[in-house]
Amino acid sequence: MIRLITLIGLALAFALPGPAQAERVRDLGAFQGVRSNQLTGYGIVVGLNGTGDDSLEYVTQAMRGVSGRVGVQLPAGVNPALKNAAAVMITADLPPFAKPGQRIDVTVSAIGKAKSLRGGALIMAPLYGADGQIYAMAQGNLAVGGLGISGADGSKLTVNVPTVGRIADGASVERAVATGFDAGDVLRWNLFQADFLTAARVRDAVNARYPGAASIEDGVTLALRLPAEANARASMMAGIEMIEVTPAETPARVVVNSRTGTVVINSAVRLSPAAISHGKLTLRVDESPTVVQPAPFSRGVTAIQEDSMLSAEEEGGQRVALFRPGASLAKVVDALNLLGVSPSDLVAILEALKQAGALKAEMVVI
């Protein structure tokens, strides 16, 4: 218990209030439109060592299409029993400003009953964007980090995930995506997290270097007036991204992971006057059944006699922790360590403080 409380104190100590640190504008937000786009596709992996999808119908149909493209027609009604092939989904991220002919990485994942994609090769497959247009073509040999084996008696051994592989530079870009970089005189910049104070500080920092260039549209977006010429615009965007700004303090928040018992309290949490009393009552029931044998040559039967022992024990004396107005995170941690609380008890105490109106923070349960 002492070790557990020490670990909790060390974990919470990292969130103790400290001097505000300046961050680069590029770490606080991004230019609108300058982002990656998700691509997806459907394809066939061949060359597997008997670990494919066998005779799944959609694999057979896909192989008919692949073979048809190279001039081989499978007879109607013939099941090729494709144990060396597997149907897969292909995913990739198309980075901003990607041009036709450039290469991007792709991830290949089995969607059927394939046991492993190790040693397989992806047959040329198109990758589609959200608008249904083809933006890249994927093909290549898979690199699979997992391993799966099985024995004749049904025993199996799996290391990592053998049904997902990756192809480095496995897709060729066929179509570029418009980013809006050169469209209009105004380019918008968006904060990763909405905050009016941070937006105002970014605006002031940008205007101090480029007078009149930035204006606030809302708690997330700044409108930046940039030169129309590409060289000047790119130089100004690079300069804006490297400006250092001190962001506003994050809202007071307590995050509780109900599955792992993890509790994180940020430095903005404060307490109103409150007193906490915490005690532990342990109830113990010991069952010691005894087997009773009948006397010799009697008509009795063997029976079990129940023997129960009940005990109640309260650990330690009852302690009360008093919080003065505006108590900081350091005081909260010290008091809770003094009470000797476990993670589950800590959650209960924080919820009680919230209900009492003494905890000035948002409770988030994940």
Coordinates of C-alpha atoms in Angstrom, one line a residue:
M1 CA 0.0 0.0 0.0
I2 CA 2.8 2.4 0.9
R3 CA 4.5 1.7 -2.4
L4 CA 1.2 2.3 -4.3
I5 CA 0.6 5.6 -2.6
T6 CA 4.2 6.7 -3.4
L7 CA 3.7 5.9 -7.0
I8 CA 0.4 7.9 -7.1
G9 CA 2.2 10.8 -5.5
L10 CA 5.0 10.7 -8.0
A11 CA 2.6 10.5 -10.9
L12 CA 0.6 13.4 -9.7
A13 CA 3.7 15.4 -8.9
F14 CA 4.5 15.8 -12.6
A15 CA 1.4 17.9 -12.9
L16 CA 2.5 20.4 -10.2
P17 CA 2.2 24.0 -11.2
G18 CA 5.3 25.4 -12.9
P19 CA 6.3 28.4 -15.0
A20 CA 4.4 28.7 -18.3
Q21 CA 6.4 27.5 -21.3
A22 CA 6.3 29.3 -24.6
E23 CA 5.4 27.0 -27.6
R24 CA 5.8 27.4 -31.3
V25 CA 2.7 28.4 -33.3
R26 CA 3.2 25.2 -35.3
D27 CA 2.7 23.1 -32.1
L28 CA -0.5 24.9 -31.2
G29 CA -2.4 24.6 -34.6
A30 CA -2.2 24.1 -38.3
F31 CA -3.1 25.9 -41.5
Q32 CA -6.5 25.0 -42.9
G33 CA -6.3 22.6 -45.9
V34 CA -2.6 21.7 -45.2
R35 CA -3.3 18.3 -44.0
S36 CA -3.1 14.6 -44.9
N37 CA -6.0 12.7 -46.5
Q38 CA -7.0 9.1 -45.9
L39 CA -7.0 6.6 -48.7
T40 CA -8.5 3.1 -48.7
G41 CA -8.7 0.2 -51.2
Y42 CA -9.4 -3.5 -51.7
G43 CA -6.9 -5.9 -53.0
I44 CA -5.5 -9.5 -53.2
V45 CA -2.3 -10.7 -51.5
V46 CA -0.9 -13.8 -53.3
G47 CA 2.1 -16.1 -52.6
L48 CA 1.0 -17.2 -49.1
N49 CA 2.2 -20.6 -47.9
G50 CA -1.2 -22.1 -47.4
T51 CA -2.3 -19.5 -44.9
G52 CA -4.8 -17.6 -47.1
D53 CA -8.6 -17.4 -47.2
D54 CA -9.1 -20.8 -49.0
S55 CA -12.4 -20.7 -51.0
L56 CA -14.1 -17.6 -49.7
E57 CA -16.4 -16.3 -52.5
Y58 CA -15.2 -12.7 -52.6
V59 CA -11.5 -13.9 -52.9
T60 CA -12.5 -16.1 -55.8
Q61 CA -14.3 -13.2 -57.5
A62 CA -11.4 -10.9 -57.0
M63 CA -9.0 -13.4 -58.4
R64 CA -11.2 -13.8 -61.5
G65 CA -10.9 -10.1 -62.0
V66 CA -7.1 -10.1 -61.5
S67 CA -6.6 -13.1 -63.8
G68 CA -8.8 -11.5 -66.4
R69 CA -6.6 -8.4 -66.5
V70 CA -3.7 -10.6 -67.6
G71 CA -5.7 -12.6 -70.1
V72 CA -6.4 -15.7 -68.1
Q73 CA -10.1 -16.7 -67.9
L74 CA -11.1 -19.1 -65.1
P75 CA -13.8 -21.5 -66.3
A76 CA -17.3 -20.9 -64.8
G77 CA -18.2 -23.0 -61.8
V78 CA -14.5 -23.8 -61.0
N79 CA -13.4 -23.1 -57.5
P80 CA -9.7 -22.4 -57.5
A81 CA -9.4 -23.1 -53.7
L82 CA -7.1 -20.1 -53.1
K83 CA -5.3 -21.1 -49.9
N84 CA -2.3 -19.1 -51.2
A85 CA -4.3 -15.9 -51.6
A86 CA -6.1 -13.5 -49.2
A87 CA -8.5 -10.6 -49.5
V88 CA -7.2 -7.5 -47.8
M89 CA -8.0 -3.9 -47.1
I90 CA -5.4 -1.3 -47.9
T91 CA -5.0 2.0 -46.1
A92 CA -2.7 4.9 -46.5
D93 CA -2.3 8.6 -45.7
L94 CA -1.8 11.0 -48.6
P95 CA 0.4 13.9 -47.2
P96 CA -0.3 17.5 -48.2
F97 CA 1.3 18.7 -51.4
A98 CA 1.9 15.1 -52.6
K99 CA 2.5 15.1 -56.4
P100 CA 1.9 12.4 -59.0
G101 CA 4.8 10.0 -59.1
Q102 CA 5.7 10.3 -55.4
R103 CA 5.6 7.2 -53.2
I104 CA 3.7 6.7 -50.0
D105 CA 3.6 3.8 -47.4
V106 CA 0.6 1.5 -47.2
T107 CA -0.8 -0.8 -44.6
V108 CA -2.4 -4.1 -45.7
S109 CA -4.9 -5.9 -43.4
A110 CA -6.6 -9.3 -43.9
I111 CA -10.4 -9.1 -43.9
G112 CA -11.2 -12.9 -44.1
K113 CA -10.0 -16.0 -42.4
A114 CA -6.4 -15.7 -43.6
K115 CA -4.0 -17.0 -40.9
S116 CA -0.9 -15.0 -42.0
L117 CA 0.2 -12.6 -44.7
R118 CA 3.9 -13.4 -44.2
G119 CA 5.7 -13.8 -47.5
G120 CA 2.8 -12.4 -49.6
A121 CA 2.8 -9.9 -52.4
L122 CA 0.0 -7.4 -53.0
I123 CA -1.3 -7.3 -56.6
M124 CA -1.8 -3.8 -58.1
A125 CA -4.9 -2.2 -56.4
P126 CA -6.3 1.3 -56.6
L127 CA -6.6 3.5 -53.5
Y128 CA -9.7 5.8 -53.3
G129 CA -10.3 9.1 -51.4
A130 CA -13.5 10.2 -49.7
D131 CA -14.8 11.5 -53.0
G132 CA -14.5 8.2 -54.7
Q133 CA -11.7 9.2 -57.0
I134 CA -8.5 7.2 -57.4
Y135 CA -5.5 9.0 -55.9
A136 CA -2.8 6.2 -55.8
M137 CA -2.0 2.7 -57.0
A138 CA -0.5 0.2 -54.5
Q139 CA 1.6 -2.9 -55.2
G140 CA 4.6 -4.7 -53.6
N141 CA 5.9 -7.3 -51.2
L142 CA 4.6 -7.2 -47.6
A143 CA 6.8 -6.8 -44.5
V144 CA 5.0 -8.7 -41.7
G145 CA 6.2 -8.4 -38.1
G146 CA 3.9 -11.2 -36.7
L147 CA 4.2 -15.0 -36.8
G148 CA 1.6 -17.7 -36.5
I149 CA 2.1 -21.5 -36.5
S150 CA -0.2 -24.4 -35.8
G151 CA 0.3 -28.1 -35.1
A152 CA -1.6 -31.2 -36.2
D153 CA -3.3 -31.6 -32.9
G154 CA -4.8 -28.1 -33.2
S155 CA -2.4 -26.3 -31.0
K156 CA -1.5 -22.8 -32.1
L157 CA 1.2 -20.2 -31.4
T158 CA 0.9 -16.5 -32.5
V159 CA 3.5 -13.8 -32.1
N160 CA 2.3 -10.2 -32.6
V161 CA -0.3 -9.9 -35.4
P162 CA 0.6 -11.9 -38.6
T163 CA -2.5 -10.7 -40.5
V164 CA -1.3 -7.1 -40.9
G165 CA 1.6 -6.0 -43.0
R166 CA 3.2 -2.9 -44.4
I167 CA 4.8 -1.9 -47.7
A168 CA 7.3 0.9 -47.5
D169 CA 6.8 3.2 -50.5
G170 CA 4.2 0.7 -51.7
A171 CA 1.9 3.1 -53.5
S172 CA 2.5 5.6 -56.3
V173 CA 0.5 8.9 -56.1
E174 CA -1.6 9.4 -59.2
R175 CA -3.6 12.6 -58.3
A176 CA -2.8 15.6 -56.2
V177 CA -5.2 17.1 -53.7
A178 CA -5.9 20.9 -53.7
T179 CA -4.8 22.4 -50.4
G180 CA -6.0 26.0 -50.9
F181 CA -2.4 27.2 -50.3
D182 CA -2.5 29.5 -53.4
A183 CA -6.3 30.3 -53.4
G184 CA -7.3 33.8 -52.3
D185 CA -5.5 36.5 -50.1
V186 CA -6.6 35.0 -46.8
L187 CA -5.5 31.6 -45.4
R188 CA -7.0 30.3 -42.2
W189 CA -5.1 28.9 -39.3
N190 CA -6.9 26.6 -36.7
L191 CA -6.0 25.9 -33.1
F192 CA -5.8 22.2 -32.1
Q193 CA -7.9 23.0 -29.0
A194 CA -10.4 25.9 -28.9
D195 CA -9.3 28.7 -26.5
F196 CA -10.0 32.4 -26.9
L197 CA -7.1 33.5 -24.8
T198 CA -4.6 31.4 -26.7
A199 CA -6.1 32.6 -30.0
A200 CA -5.7 36.2 -28.9
R201 CA -2.1 35.6 -27.9
V202 CA -1.3 34.1 -31.3
R203 CA -3.0 37.0 -33.0
D204 CA -1.0 39.5 -31.0
A205 CA 2.3 37.6 -31.6
V206 CA 1.7 37.4 -35.4
N207 CA 0.7 41.1 -35.7
A208 CA 3.8 42.1 -33.7
R209 CA 6.0 40.5 -36.4
Y210 CA 3.7 41.1 -39.4
P211 CA 1.5 44.1 -38.6
G212 CA -2.2 43.7 -39.5
A213 CA -1.7 40.2 -40.8
A214 CA -3.9 38.3 -38.3
S215 CA -7.5 38.6 -37.1
I216 CA -9.6 36.3 -35.0
E217 CA -12.7 34.7 -36.5
D218 CA -13.7 32.5 -33.5
G219 CA -12.1 30.6 -30.6
V220 CA -10.3 28.3 -33.0
T221 CA -9.7 30.1 -36.3
L222 CA -7.4 33.0 -37.2
A223 CA -7.6 34.7 -40.7
L224 CA -4.1 35.4 -42.0
R225 CA -3.6 37.9 -44.9
L226 CA -0.7 36.6 -46.9
P227 CA 1.0 37.7 -50.1
A228 CA -0.3 36.2 -53.3
E229 CA 3.2 35.3 -54.7
A230 CA 4.1 31.8 -53.7
N231 CA 7.7 32.5 -52.5
A232 CA 6.6 35.3 -50.3
R233 CA 3.6 33.4 -49.0
A234 CA 5.7 30.3 -48.1
S235 CA 8.3 32.4 -46.3
M236 CA 5.7 34.2 -44.3
M237 CA 4.0 31.0 -43.3
A238 CA 7.3 29.5 -42.2
G239 CA 8.0 32.6 -40.1
I240 CA 4.5 32.5 -38.5
E241 CA 5.0 28.8 -37.6
M242 CA 8.2 29.5 -35.7
I243 CA 6.8 32.4 -33.6
E244 CA 6.8 31.4 -29.9
V245 CA 3.6 32.0 -27.9
T246 CA 2.7 31.3 -24.3
P247 CA -0.6 29.4 -24.4
A248 CA -3.4 29.9 -21.9
E249 CA -3.5 27.6 -18.9
T250 CA -5.6 24.5 -19.5
P251 CA -9.1 24.3 -17.8
A252 CA -9.2 22.5 -14.5
R253 CA -9.8 18.9 -15.2
V254 CA -9.6 15.5 -13.4
V255 CA -9.4 12.5 -15.7
V256 CA -10.4 9.1 -14.3
N257 CA -9.8 5.8 -16.3
S258 CA -12.4 3.5 -14.9
R259 CA -10.8 0.4 -16.4
T260 CA -7.2 0.8 -15.1
G261 CA -7.9 3.0 -12.0
T262 CA -5.6 5.7 -13.3
V263 CA -6.3 9.2 -12.0
V264 CA -4.7 12.4 -13.5
I265 CA -5.2 15.8 -12.0
N266 CA -3.9 18.8 -13.8
S267 CA -2.2 21.9 -12.2
A268 CA -5.3 24.1 -12.6
V269 CA -7.4 22.1 -10.1
R270 CA -8.3 24.1 -6.9
L271 CA -10.4 23.3 -3.9
S272 CA -12.9 25.4 -1.9
P273 CA -12.9 25.0 2.0
A274 CA -13.5 21.3 2.7
A275 CA -12.8 18.5 5.2
I276 CA -12.3 14.9 4.2
S277 CA -12.6 12.0 6.5
H278 CA -11.5 8.6 5.2
G279 CA -11.4 5.3 6.9
K280 CA -11.2 1.6 5.9
L281 CA -13.4 -1.1 7.4
T282 CA -12.3 -4.7 6.5
L283 CA -14.9 -7.4 7.1
R284 CA -13.6 -11.0 7.0
V285 CA -15.5 -14.3 6.9
D286 CA -13.5 -17.5 7.4
E287 CA -15.2 -20.8 6.7
S288 CA -13.8 -24.0 8.3
P289 CA -16.1 -26.8 7.6
T290 CA -15.5 -30.1 9.6
V291 CA -16.4 -33.6 8.4
V292 CA -18.3 -35.5 11.1
Q293 CA -18.2 -39.3 10.9
P294 CA -20.9 -41.5 12.4
A295 CA -20.1 -44.0 15.2
P296 CA -19.0 -47.5 14.1
F297 CA -21.8 -49.9 13.2
S298 CA -24.4 -47.1 13.6
R299 CA -26.9 -46.1 11.0
G300 CA -25.6 -42.6 10.8
V301 CA -24.3 -40.9 7.7
T302 CA -21.2 -38.7 7.1
A303 CA -22.1 -35.0 7.5
I304 CA -20.4 -31.7 7.2
Q305 CA -20.5 -29.3 10.1
E306 CA -20.2 -25.6 9.2
D307 CA -17.8 -23.5 11.3
S308 CA -17.7 -19.8 10.5
M309 CA -15.7 -17.0 12.0
L310 CA -16.6 -13.4 11.5
S311 CA -14.3 -10.4 12.2
A312 CA -14.3 -6.7 11.5
E313 CA -11.2 -4.5 11.6
E314 CA -10.7 -0.8 10.8
E315 CA -7.3 0.1 9.6
G316 CA -5.7 3.0 11.4
G317 CA -7.4 5.8 13.2
Q318 CA -9.9 8.0 11.5
R319 CA -8.1 11.0 10.0
V320 CA -9.6 14.3 8.8
A321 CA -7.8 16.5 6.2
L322 CA -8.8 20.2 6.0
F323 CA -8.4 22.2 2.8
R324 CA -8.2 25.9 3.0
P325 CA -9.6 28.1 0.2
G326 CA -7.8 27.8 -3.1
A327 CA -5.8 24.8 -2.1
S328 CA -3.5 23.8 -5.0
L329 CA -2.7 20.4 -6.5
A330 CA 0.3 20.1 -4.2
K331 CA -1.9 20.4 -1.1
V332 CA -4.4 17.9 -2.5
V333 CA -1.7 15.3 -3.1
D334 CA -0.1 15.8 0.3
A335 CA -3.5 15.4 2.1
L336 CA -4.6 12.4 0.1
N337 CA -1.2 10.7 0.7
L338 CA -1.7 11.5 4.4
L339 CA -5.0 9.7 4.4
G340 CA -3.4 6.7 2.6
V341 CA -5.9 6.3 -0.2
S342 CA -5.8 3.7 -3.0
P343 CA -6.8 4.6 -6.6
S344 CA -10.4 3.5 -6.1
D345 CA -10.7 5.5 -2.9
L346 CA -9.2 8.5 -4.6
V347 CA -11.9 8.4 -7.2
A348 CA -14.6 8.2 -4.6
I349 CA -13.1 11.1 -2.7
L350 CA -12.9 13.3 -5.8
E351 CA -16.4 12.5 -6.8
A352 CA -17.6 13.4 -3.3
L353 CA -15.7 16.7 -3.4
K354 CA -17.3 17.4 -6.8
Q355 CA -20.8 16.7 -5.4
A356 CA -20.1 18.9 -2.4
G357 CA -19.1 21.8 -4.7
A358 CA -15.6 21.9 -3.3
L359 CA -13.7 20.6 -6.3
K360 CA -13.3 23.3 -8.9
A361 CA -12.7 21.1 -11.9
E362 CA -14.3 19.1 -14.6
M363 CA -14.5 15.3 -13.9
V364 CA -13.9 13.3 -17.1
V365 CA -14.4 9.5 -16.9
I366 CA -12.9 7.4 -19.8

